[in-house]
Amino acid sequence: MSSPANDSDSPKPLENLGAFERWRRKAMLVTGLGVTEDERLEYLMERSRVSCEEQKLRFMQRSPAVVFMLKHLKAAGCELPSSNIICAPCDRRSAGGFNPEQGAIVLCQGVFFGDAHMENTMVHEMIHMFDQCRFKVDWLNLRHHACSEIRANSLSGDCRYSRELRIGSLAFTKHHQDCVRRRAVMSVSRNVMCPDQATAERVVNEVFESCFKDTRPFDENRTGIKYRPVVIAWCIHYLRVTQYASQTRHFRCASSEAFVSYEADWHLV
């Protein structure tokens, strides 16, 4: 009679292992040594999902902007439970999305370059949800889509100066409007009803003024900025001397200490 199959060779869940074995197993999964590529990818995907879920819950409890939007969505009759904000792998071109049929928001796990990026994405998609709830947006109508994109990009923090500096955008005049317009055109151009880039640009331009001024549910644009002239001078000097931004498309403006504390330095309001 053959003996029962030995399960000792099959991988055990990390929580069932001792401390050293857990550490060893994690090291194997992270490095890919001693495990299959599928096992490693599965581990990394799950770790990314868990991290995204934990951060999502923290923002829902502690982020003033996210809590504010949750409050106003509920008041508008579209309460957003945590189960309807889903962390999932998705297209690397996107950081998140809103599904109007399901009343759900998707956060693209593993693509956020920092807490502020994820927070801004949550607020961006929640503004889309607010528009859907209050104004019954027809997402196949390019003017409707453009208006919601203008509002979401303007009010979410997507076009904060600090974030644009991170990708090497250095315009100091009408920066916010230009960023909002550019991002709205990019989103509308992906609409299945949009035939080309020129159409997206035309539609965004047609509705820009009225939609940009509409800050509901905020009393005013919360992401407008005032910045110190000394910081601008430092940035220009740094760019001229090192040409770092043009070479790498990433711009650390001033010293590392100033970069870390940019929100205080630039008086974000």
PDB file of C-alpha atoms in Angstrom:
ATOM      1  CA  MET A   1       0.000   0.000   0.000  1.00  0.00           C
ATOM      2  CA  SER A   2       1.353   3.397  -0.892  1.00  0.00           C
ATOM      3  CA  SER A   3       1.867   5.849   1.937  1.00  0.00           C
ATOM      4  CA  PRO A   4      -0.256   9.038   2.128  1.00  0.00           C
ATOM      5  CA  ALA A   5       1.114  12.022   0.253  1.00  0.00           C
ATOM      6  CA  ASN A   6       3.523  14.076   2.325  1.00  0.00           C
ATOM      7  CA  ASP A   7       2.371  17.709   2.597  1.00  0.00           C
ATOM      8  CA  SER A   8       5.643  18.860   4.147  1.00  0.00           C
ATOM      9  CA  ASP A   9       7.019  19.937   0.764  1.00  0.00           C
ATOM     10  CA  SER A  10       4.114  22.250  -0.077  1.00  0.00           C
ATOM     11  CA  PRO A  11       4.498  25.904   0.923  1.00  0.00           C
ATOM     12  CA  LYS A  12       2.763  26.852   4.157  1.00  0.00           C
ATOM     13  CA  PRO A  13       1.013  30.170   4.827  1.00  0.00           C
ATOM     14  CA  LEU A  14       3.413  32.691   6.357  1.00  0.00           C
ATOM     15  CA  GLU A  15       1.321  33.018   9.528  1.00  0.00           C
ATOM     16  CA  ASN A  16       1.778  29.288  10.246  1.00  0.00           C
ATOM     17  CA  LEU A  17       5.581  29.546  10.250  1.00  0.00           C
ATOM     18  CA  GLY A  18       7.983  30.487  13.027  1.00  0.00           C
ATOM     19  CA  ALA A  19       9.558  33.953  13.107  1.00  0.00           C
ATOM     20  CA  PHE A  20      12.777  32.918  11.362  1.00  0.00           C
ATOM     21  CA  GLU A  21      10.958  30.840   8.774  1.00  0.00           C
ATOM     22  CA  ARG A  22       8.587  33.741   8.069  1.00  0.00           C
ATOM     23  CA  TRP A  23      11.566  36.044   7.530  1.00  0.00           C
ATOM     24  CA  ARG A  24      13.297  33.475   5.314  1.00  0.00           C
ATOM     25  CA  ARG A  25      10.148  32.855   3.287  1.00  0.00           C
ATOM     26  CA  LYS A  26       9.533  36.590   2.810  1.00  0.00           C
ATOM     27  CA  ALA A  27      13.120  37.070   1.664  1.00  0.00           C
ATOM     28  CA  MET A  28      12.670  34.280  -0.868  1.00  0.00           C
ATOM     29  CA  LEU A  29       9.412  35.761  -2.138  1.00  0.00           C
ATOM     30  CA  VAL A  30      10.839  39.274  -2.464  1.00  0.00           C
ATOM     31  CA  THR A  31      14.057  38.203  -4.179  1.00  0.00           C
ATOM     32  CA  GLY A  32      12.545  35.356  -6.189  1.00  0.00           C
ATOM     33  CA  LEU A  33      15.231  32.931  -4.995  1.00  0.00           C
ATOM     34  CA  GLY A  34      13.917  29.456  -4.262  1.00  0.00           C
ATOM     35  CA  VAL A  35      10.344  30.174  -5.350  1.00  0.00           C
ATOM     36  CA  THR A  36       8.554  30.160  -8.673  1.00  0.00           C
ATOM     37  CA  GLU A  37       7.907  33.406 -10.518  1.00  0.00           C
ATOM     38  CA  ASP A  38       4.150  32.886 -10.090  1.00  0.00           C
ATOM     39  CA  GLU A  39       4.550  32.522  -6.309  1.00  0.00           C
ATOM     40  CA  ARG A  40       6.646  35.669  -6.140  1.00  0.00           C
ATOM     41  CA  LEU A  41       4.230  37.721  -8.257  1.00  0.00           C
ATOM     42  CA  GLU A  42       1.265  36.479  -6.219  1.00  0.00           C
ATOM     43  CA  TYR A  43       3.012  37.515  -2.998  1.00  0.00           C
ATOM     44  CA  LEU A  44       3.963  40.964  -4.316  1.00  0.00           C
ATOM     45  CA  MET A  45       0.442  41.581  -5.642  1.00  0.00           C
ATOM     46  CA  GLU A  46      -1.116  40.618  -2.324  1.00  0.00           C
ATOM     47  CA  ARG A  47       1.338  42.763  -0.373  1.00  0.00           C
ATOM     48  CA  SER A  48       0.528  45.700  -2.649  1.00  0.00           C
ATOM     49  CA  ARG A  49      -3.210  45.149  -2.191  1.00  0.00           C
ATOM     50  CA  VAL A  50      -2.971  44.957   1.602  1.00  0.00           C
ATOM     51  CA  SER A  51      -0.877  48.135   1.735  1.00  0.00           C
ATOM     52  CA  CYS A  52      -3.397  49.931  -0.481  1.00  0.00           C
ATOM     53  CA  GLU A  53      -6.344  48.763   1.643  1.00  0.00           C
ATOM     54  CA  GLU A  54      -4.679  49.873   4.877  1.00  0.00           C
ATOM     55  CA  GLN A  55      -3.845  53.300   3.489  1.00  0.00           C
ATOM     56  CA  LYS A  56      -7.350  53.661   2.063  1.00  0.00           C
ATOM     57  CA  LEU A  57      -8.895  53.103   5.491  1.00  0.00           C
ATOM     58  CA  ARG A  58      -6.489  55.586   7.099  1.00  0.00           C
ATOM     59  CA  PHE A  59      -7.466  58.259   4.593  1.00  0.00           C
ATOM     60  CA  MET A  60     -11.172  57.563   5.143  1.00  0.00           C
ATOM     61  CA  GLN A  61     -10.659  58.191   8.849  1.00  0.00           C
ATOM     62  CA  ARG A  62      -8.000  60.921   8.935  1.00  0.00           C
ATOM     63  CA  SER A  63      -7.703  62.805   5.647  1.00  0.00           C
ATOM     64  CA  PRO A  64      -9.632  66.105   5.902  1.00  0.00           C
ATOM     65  CA  ALA A  65     -10.345  66.155   2.151  1.00  0.00           C
ATOM     66  CA  VAL A  66     -11.469  62.513   1.973  1.00  0.00           C
ATOM     67  CA  VAL A  67     -13.611  62.810   5.123  1.00  0.00           C
ATOM     68  CA  PHE A  68     -15.136  66.018   3.721  1.00  0.00           C
ATOM     69  CA  MET A  69     -16.053  64.296   0.464  1.00  0.00           C
ATOM     70  CA  LEU A  70     -17.495  61.274   2.292  1.00  0.00           C
ATOM     71  CA  LYS A  71     -19.695  63.623   4.319  1.00  0.00           C
ATOM     72  CA  HIS A  72     -20.997  65.447   1.246  1.00  0.00           C
ATOM     73  CA  LEU A  73     -21.540  62.260  -0.736  1.00  0.00           C
ATOM     74  CA  LYS A  74     -23.673  60.952   2.118  1.00  0.00           C
ATOM     75  CA  ALA A  75     -25.599  64.232   2.303  1.00  0.00           C
ATOM     76  CA  ALA A  76     -26.241  64.007  -1.452  1.00  0.00           C
ATOM     77  CA  GLY A  77     -27.699  60.516  -1.032  1.00  0.00           C
ATOM     78  CA  CYS A  78     -24.687  58.593  -2.317  1.00  0.00           C
ATOM     79  CA  GLU A  79     -22.985  57.189   0.759  1.00  0.00           C
ATOM     80  CA  LEU A  80     -19.650  55.563  -0.074  1.00  0.00           C
ATOM     81  CA  PRO A  81     -18.739  52.579   2.144  1.00  0.00           C
ATOM     82  CA  SER A  82     -15.159  51.344   2.306  1.00  0.00           C
ATOM     83  CA  SER A  83     -16.205  48.187   0.454  1.00  0.00           C
ATOM     84  CA  ASN A  84     -16.988  50.345  -2.594  1.00  0.00           C
ATOM     85  CA  ILE A  85     -13.433  51.673  -2.755  1.00  0.00           C
ATOM     86  CA  ILE A  86     -11.555  48.753  -4.255  1.00  0.00           C
ATOM     87  CA  CYS A  87      -7.804  48.244  -4.494  1.00  0.00           C
ATOM     88  CA  ALA A  88      -6.921  46.282  -7.609  1.00  0.00           C
ATOM     89  CA  PRO A  89      -4.213  45.944 -10.278  1.00  0.00           C
ATOM     90  CA  CYS A  90      -5.016  47.930 -13.401  1.00  0.00           C
ATOM     91  CA  ASP A  91      -3.636  49.822 -16.380  1.00  0.00           C
ATOM     92  CA  ARG A  92      -0.354  51.497 -15.438  1.00  0.00           C
ATOM     93  CA  ARG A  93      -1.503  54.660 -17.233  1.00  0.00           C
ATOM     94  CA  SER A  94      -4.152  55.191 -14.553  1.00  0.00           C
ATOM     95  CA  ALA A  95      -4.104  55.703 -10.801  1.00  0.00           C
ATOM     96  CA  GLY A  96      -7.803  55.126 -10.267  1.00  0.00           C
ATOM     97  CA  GLY A  97     -11.251  55.066 -11.788  1.00  0.00           C
ATOM     98  CA  PHE A  98     -14.945  55.523 -11.068  1.00  0.00           C
ATOM     99  CA  ASN A  99     -17.644  53.045 -12.111  1.00  0.00           C
ATOM    100  CA  PRO A 100     -20.959  54.940 -12.203  1.00  0.00           C
ATOM    101  CA  GLU A 101     -23.044  51.781 -12.700  1.00  0.00           C
ATOM    102  CA  GLN A 102     -21.698  50.160  -9.535  1.00  0.00           C
ATOM    103  CA  GLY A 103     -21.134  53.354  -7.553  1.00  0.00           C
ATOM    104  CA  ALA A 104     -17.598  52.126  -6.898  1.00  0.00           C
ATOM    105  CA  ILE A 105     -14.116  53.606  -7.002  1.00  0.00           C
ATOM    106  CA  VAL A 106     -11.042  51.633  -8.051  1.00  0.00           C
ATOM    107  CA  LEU A 107      -7.586  52.478  -6.695  1.00  0.00           C
ATOM    108  CA  CYS A 108      -4.767  51.076  -8.801  1.00  0.00           C
ATOM    109  CA  GLN A 109      -2.562  49.300  -6.284  1.00  0.00           C
ATOM    110  CA  GLY A 110       1.171  49.606  -6.653  1.00  0.00           C
ATOM    111  CA  VAL A 111       1.196  52.738  -8.842  1.00  0.00           C
ATOM    112  CA  PHE A 112       1.146  55.494  -6.210  1.00  0.00           C
ATOM    113  CA  PHE A 113       4.435  57.333  -5.699  1.00  0.00           C
ATOM    114  CA  GLY A 114       3.407  58.623  -2.266  1.00  0.00           C
ATOM    115  CA  ASP A 115       0.580  59.192   0.205  1.00  0.00           C
ATOM    116  CA  ALA A 116      -0.430  62.502  -1.385  1.00  0.00           C
ATOM    117  CA  HIS A 117      -0.785  60.852  -4.802  1.00  0.00           C
ATOM    118  CA  MET A 118      -3.168  58.241  -3.424  1.00  0.00           C
ATOM    119  CA  GLU A 119      -5.121  60.815  -1.391  1.00  0.00           C
ATOM    120  CA  ASN A 120      -5.510  63.076  -4.436  1.00  0.00           C
ATOM    121  CA  THR A 121      -6.673  60.117  -6.515  1.00  0.00           C
ATOM    122  CA  MET A 122      -9.336  59.223  -3.949  1.00  0.00           C
ATOM    123  CA  VAL A 123     -10.630  62.806  -3.885  1.00  0.00           C
ATOM    124  CA  HIS A 124     -10.523  62.989  -7.706  1.00  0.00           C
ATOM    125  CA  GLU A 125     -12.717  59.907  -8.100  1.00  0.00           C
ATOM    126  CA  MET A 126     -15.022  61.021  -5.271  1.00  0.00           C
ATOM    127  CA  ILE A 127     -15.640  64.300  -7.120  1.00  0.00           C
ATOM    128  CA  HIS A 128     -16.667  62.255 -10.177  1.00  0.00           C
ATOM    129  CA  MET A 129     -19.025  60.311  -7.912  1.00  0.00           C
ATOM    130  CA  PHE A 130     -20.413  63.562  -6.451  1.00  0.00           C
ATOM    131  CA  ASP A 131     -21.070  64.879  -9.966  1.00  0.00           C
ATOM    132  CA  GLN A 132     -22.791  61.637 -10.926  1.00  0.00           C
ATOM    133  CA  CYS A 133     -24.944  61.766  -7.799  1.00  0.00           C
ATOM    134  CA  ARG A 134     -25.938  65.432  -8.027  1.00  0.00           C
ATOM    135  CA  PHE A 135     -26.008  66.096 -11.768  1.00  0.00           C
ATOM    136  CA  LYS A 136     -26.627  62.676 -13.389  1.00  0.00           C
ATOM    137  CA  VAL A 137     -23.623  62.881 -15.702  1.00  0.00           C
ATOM    138  CA  ASP A 138     -23.853  61.224 -19.111  1.00  0.00           C
ATOM    139  CA  TRP A 139     -20.286  59.920 -19.422  1.00  0.00           C
ATOM    140  CA  LEU A 140     -20.674  59.402 -23.175  1.00  0.00           C
ATOM    141  CA  ASN A 141     -21.462  63.098 -23.584  1.00  0.00           C
ATOM    142  CA  LEU A 142     -18.043  64.687 -24.090  1.00  0.00           C
ATOM    143  CA  ARG A 143     -19.106  68.014 -22.572  1.00  0.00           C
ATOM    144  CA  HIS A 144     -20.367  66.296 -19.417  1.00  0.00           C
ATOM    145  CA  HIS A 145     -17.205  64.220 -19.178  1.00  0.00           C
ATOM    146  CA  ALA A 146     -14.971  67.242 -19.754  1.00  0.00           C
ATOM    147  CA  CYS A 147     -16.706  69.287 -17.063  1.00  0.00           C
ATOM    148  CA  SER A 148     -16.321  66.584 -14.433  1.00  0.00           C
ATOM    149  CA  GLU A 149     -12.666  66.053 -15.375  1.00  0.00           C
ATOM    150  CA  ILE A 150     -11.960  69.784 -15.090  1.00  0.00           C
ATOM    151  CA  ARG A 151     -13.528  69.893 -11.632  1.00  0.00           C
ATOM    152  CA  ALA A 152     -11.845  66.700 -10.433  1.00  0.00           C
ATOM    153  CA  ASN A 153      -8.383  67.742 -11.586  1.00  0.00           C
ATOM    154  CA  SER A 154      -8.779  71.243 -10.195  1.00  0.00           C
ATOM    155  CA  LEU A 155     -10.175  70.341  -6.769  1.00  0.00           C
ATOM    156  CA  SER A 156      -8.447  67.056  -5.947  1.00  0.00           C
ATOM    157  CA  GLY A 157      -4.854  68.231  -5.634  1.00  0.00           C
ATOM    158  CA  ASP A 158      -3.755  66.576  -8.875  1.00  0.00           C
ATOM    159  CA  CYS A 159      -2.436  69.937 -10.067  1.00  0.00           C
ATOM    160  CA  ARG A 160      -0.690  71.099  -6.929  1.00  0.00           C
ATOM    161  CA  TYR A 161       2.569  72.805  -7.749  1.00  0.00           C
ATOM    162  CA  SER A 162       4.584  70.355  -5.667  1.00  0.00           C
ATOM    163  CA  ARG A 163       3.276  67.398  -7.656  1.00  0.00           C
ATOM    164  CA  GLU A 164       3.970  69.078 -10.991  1.00  0.00           C
ATOM    165  CA  LEU A 165       7.516  69.849  -9.887  1.00  0.00           C
ATOM    166  CA  ARG A 166       7.962  66.160  -9.254  1.00  0.00           C
ATOM    167  CA  ILE A 167       7.447  65.439 -12.954  1.00  0.00           C
ATOM    168  CA  GLY A 168       9.467  68.441 -14.104  1.00  0.00           C
ATOM    169  CA  SER A 169       6.689  70.936 -14.907  1.00  0.00           C
ATOM    170  CA  LEU A 170       8.067  74.377 -14.045  1.00  0.00           C
ATOM    171  CA  ALA A 171       5.633  76.982 -15.386  1.00  0.00           C
ATOM    172  CA  PHE A 172       5.075  79.669 -12.759  1.00  0.00           C
ATOM    173  CA  THR A 173       2.204  81.542 -14.424  1.00  0.00           C
ATOM    174  CA  LYS A 174      -1.286  80.084 -14.837  1.00  0.00           C
ATOM    175  CA  HIS A 175       0.205  76.764 -13.832  1.00  0.00           C
ATOM    176  CA  HIS A 176      -2.928  75.427 -12.175  1.00  0.00           C
ATOM    177  CA  GLN A 177      -5.254  76.171 -15.095  1.00  0.00           C
ATOM    178  CA  ASP A 178      -2.797  74.769 -17.637  1.00  0.00           C
ATOM    179  CA  CYS A 179      -2.389  71.559 -15.648  1.00  0.00           C
ATOM    180  CA  VAL A 180      -6.150  71.127 -15.232  1.00  0.00           C
ATOM    181  CA  ARG A 181      -6.727  71.718 -18.945  1.00  0.00           C
ATOM    182  CA  ARG A 182      -3.958  69.307 -19.987  1.00  0.00           C
ATOM    183  CA  ARG A 183      -5.146  66.490 -17.733  1.00  0.00           C
ATOM    184  CA  ALA A 184      -8.798  66.974 -18.704  1.00  0.00           C
ATOM    185  CA  VAL A 185      -7.930  66.782 -22.408  1.00  0.00           C
ATOM    186  CA  MET A 186      -5.965  63.586 -21.798  1.00  0.00           C
ATOM    187  CA  SER A 187      -8.933  61.952 -20.031  1.00  0.00           C
ATOM    188  CA  VAL A 188     -11.553  63.075 -22.552  1.00  0.00           C
ATOM    189  CA  SER A 189      -9.393  61.878 -25.453  1.00  0.00           C
ATOM    190  CA  ARG A 190      -9.735  58.333 -24.048  1.00  0.00           C
ATOM    191  CA  ASN A 191     -13.537  58.491 -24.109  1.00  0.00           C
ATOM    192  CA  VAL A 192     -14.902  55.991 -26.638  1.00  0.00           C
ATOM    193  CA  MET A 193     -17.028  58.773 -28.147  1.00  0.00           C
ATOM    194  CA  CYS A 194     -14.039  61.052 -28.748  1.00  0.00           C
ATOM    195  CA  PRO A 195     -12.709  60.715 -32.324  1.00  0.00           C
ATOM    196  CA  ASP A 196      -9.405  62.522 -31.848  1.00  0.00           C
ATOM    197  CA  GLN A 197      -7.213  64.763 -29.691  1.00  0.00           C
ATOM    198  CA  ALA A 198      -8.415  67.924 -31.430  1.00  0.00           C
ATOM    199  CA  THR A 199     -12.010  67.166 -30.450  1.00  0.00           C
ATOM    200  CA  ALA A 200     -10.987  66.627 -26.834  1.00  0.00           C
ATOM    201  CA  GLU A 201      -9.157  69.961 -26.781  1.00  0.00           C
ATOM    202  CA  ARG A 202     -12.103  71.791 -28.351  1.00  0.00           C
ATOM    203  CA  VAL A 203     -14.667  70.359 -25.927  1.00  0.00           C
ATOM    204  CA  VAL A 204     -12.514  71.075 -22.869  1.00  0.00           C
ATOM    205  CA  ASN A 205     -11.965  74.660 -24.019  1.00  0.00           C
ATOM    206  CA  GLU A 206     -15.696  75.171 -24.589  1.00  0.00           C
ATOM    207  CA  VAL A 207     -16.688  74.274 -21.018  1.00  0.00           C
ATOM    208  CA  PHE A 208     -13.511  75.223 -19.170  1.00  0.00           C
ATOM    209  CA  GLU A 209     -14.437  78.624 -17.716  1.00  0.00           C
ATOM    210  CA  SER A 210     -17.781  77.645 -16.205  1.00  0.00           C
ATOM    211  CA  CYS A 211     -16.640  74.240 -14.939  1.00  0.00           C
ATOM    212  CA  PHE A 212     -13.356  75.532 -13.501  1.00  0.00           C
ATOM    213  CA  LYS A 213     -15.299  78.092 -11.429  1.00  0.00           C
ATOM    214  CA  ASP A 214     -17.635  75.413 -10.035  1.00  0.00           C
ATOM    215  CA  THR A 215     -15.974  74.276  -6.792  1.00  0.00           C
ATOM    216  CA  ARG A 216     -18.880  72.352  -5.253  1.00  0.00           C
ATOM    217  CA  PRO A 217     -18.919  70.811  -2.675  1.00  0.00           C
ATOM    218  CA  PHE A 218     -15.935  72.965  -1.607  1.00  0.00           C
ATOM    219  CA  ASP A 219     -16.534  76.654  -0.884  1.00  0.00           C
ATOM    220  CA  GLU A 220     -13.459  77.516  -2.941  1.00  0.00           C
ATOM    221  CA  ASN A 221     -10.602  75.819  -4.739  1.00  0.00           C
ATOM    222  CA  ARG A 222      -8.744  74.162  -1.887  1.00  0.00           C
ATOM    223  CA  THR A 223      -5.604  73.514  -3.921  1.00  0.00           C
ATOM    224  CA  GLY A 224      -4.714  77.059  -4.903  1.00  0.00           C
ATOM    225  CA  ILE A 225      -1.235  78.014  -3.722  1.00  0.00           C
ATOM    226  CA  LYS A 226       0.847  80.908  -2.609  1.00  0.00           C
ATOM    227  CA  TYR A 227       4.572  80.408  -2.845  1.00  0.00           C
ATOM    228  CA  ARG A 228       7.587  82.280  -1.523  1.00  0.00           C
ATOM    229  CA  PRO A 229       9.671  84.179  -4.084  1.00  0.00           C
ATOM    230  CA  VAL A 230      12.828  82.790  -2.465  1.00  0.00           C
ATOM    231  CA  VAL A 231      11.669  79.236  -3.243  1.00  0.00           C
ATOM    232  CA  ILE A 232      11.046  80.124  -6.892  1.00  0.00           C
ATOM    233  CA  ALA A 233      14.454  81.794  -7.129  1.00  0.00           C
ATOM    234  CA  TRP A 234      16.093  78.724  -5.617  1.00  0.00           C
ATOM    235  CA  CYS A 235      14.304  76.462  -8.109  1.00  0.00           C
ATOM    236  CA  ILE A 236      15.350  78.529 -11.113  1.00  0.00           C
ATOM    237  CA  HIS A 237      18.937  78.741  -9.892  1.00  0.00           C
ATOM    238  CA  TYR A 238      19.048  75.001  -9.219  1.00  0.00           C
ATOM    239  CA  LEU A 239      17.684  74.181 -12.660  1.00  0.00           C
ATOM    240  CA  ARG A 240      20.094  76.504 -14.457  1.00  0.00           C
ATOM    241  CA  VAL A 241      23.130  75.208 -12.606  1.00  0.00           C
ATOM    242  CA  THR A 242      22.466  71.475 -12.726  1.00  0.00           C
ATOM    243  CA  GLN A 243      19.949  71.007 -15.583  1.00  0.00           C
ATOM    244  CA  TYR A 244      18.824  68.082 -13.464  1.00  0.00           C
ATOM    245  CA  ALA A 245      15.165  68.256 -14.386  1.00  0.00           C
ATOM    246  CA  SER A 246      15.713  68.215 -18.149  1.00  0.00           C
ATOM    247  CA  GLN A 247      17.966  65.178 -17.837  1.00  0.00           C
ATOM    248  CA  THR A 248      15.832  63.041 -15.543  1.00  0.00           C
ATOM    249  CA  ARG A 249      12.298  64.509 -15.670  1.00  0.00           C
ATOM    250  CA  HIS A 250      12.384  64.585 -11.869  1.00  0.00           C
ATOM    251  CA  PHE A 251      13.030  67.853 -10.095  1.00  0.00           C
ATOM    252  CA  ARG A 252      14.135  68.161  -6.470  1.00  0.00           C
ATOM    253  CA  CYS A 253      13.612  71.850  -5.859  1.00  0.00           C
ATOM    254  CA  ALA A 254      16.076  73.203  -3.256  1.00  0.00           C
ATOM    255  CA  SER A 255      17.627  71.110  -0.507  1.00  0.00           C
ATOM    256  CA  SER A 256      16.254  67.765   0.631  1.00  0.00           C
ATOM    257  CA  GLU A 257      14.999  69.382   3.848  1.00  0.00           C
ATOM    258  CA  ALA A 258      13.073  72.019   1.892  1.00  0.00           C
ATOM    259  CA  PHE A 259      11.740  69.367  -0.487  1.00  0.00           C
ATOM    260  CA  VAL A 260      10.385  67.266   2.375  1.00  0.00           C
ATOM    261  CA  SER A 261       8.642  70.294   3.894  1.00  0.00           C
ATOM    262  CA  TYR A 262       7.364  71.791   0.637  1.00  0.00           C
ATOM    263  CA  GLU A 263       3.766  72.011   1.854  1.00  0.00           C
ATOM    264  CA  ALA A 264       4.798  74.291   4.727  1.00  0.00           C
ATOM    265  CA  ASP A 265       7.164  76.300   2.521  1.00  0.00           C
ATOM    266  CA  TRP A 266       4.613  76.904  -0.198  1.00  0.00           C
ATOM    267  CA  HIS A 267       1.603  77.678   2.021  1.00  0.00           C
ATOM    268  CA  LEU A 268      -0.819  75.267   0.376  1.00  0.00           C
ATOM    269  CA  VAL A 269      -4.359  76.444   1.141  1.00  0.00           C
TER     270      VAL A 269
END
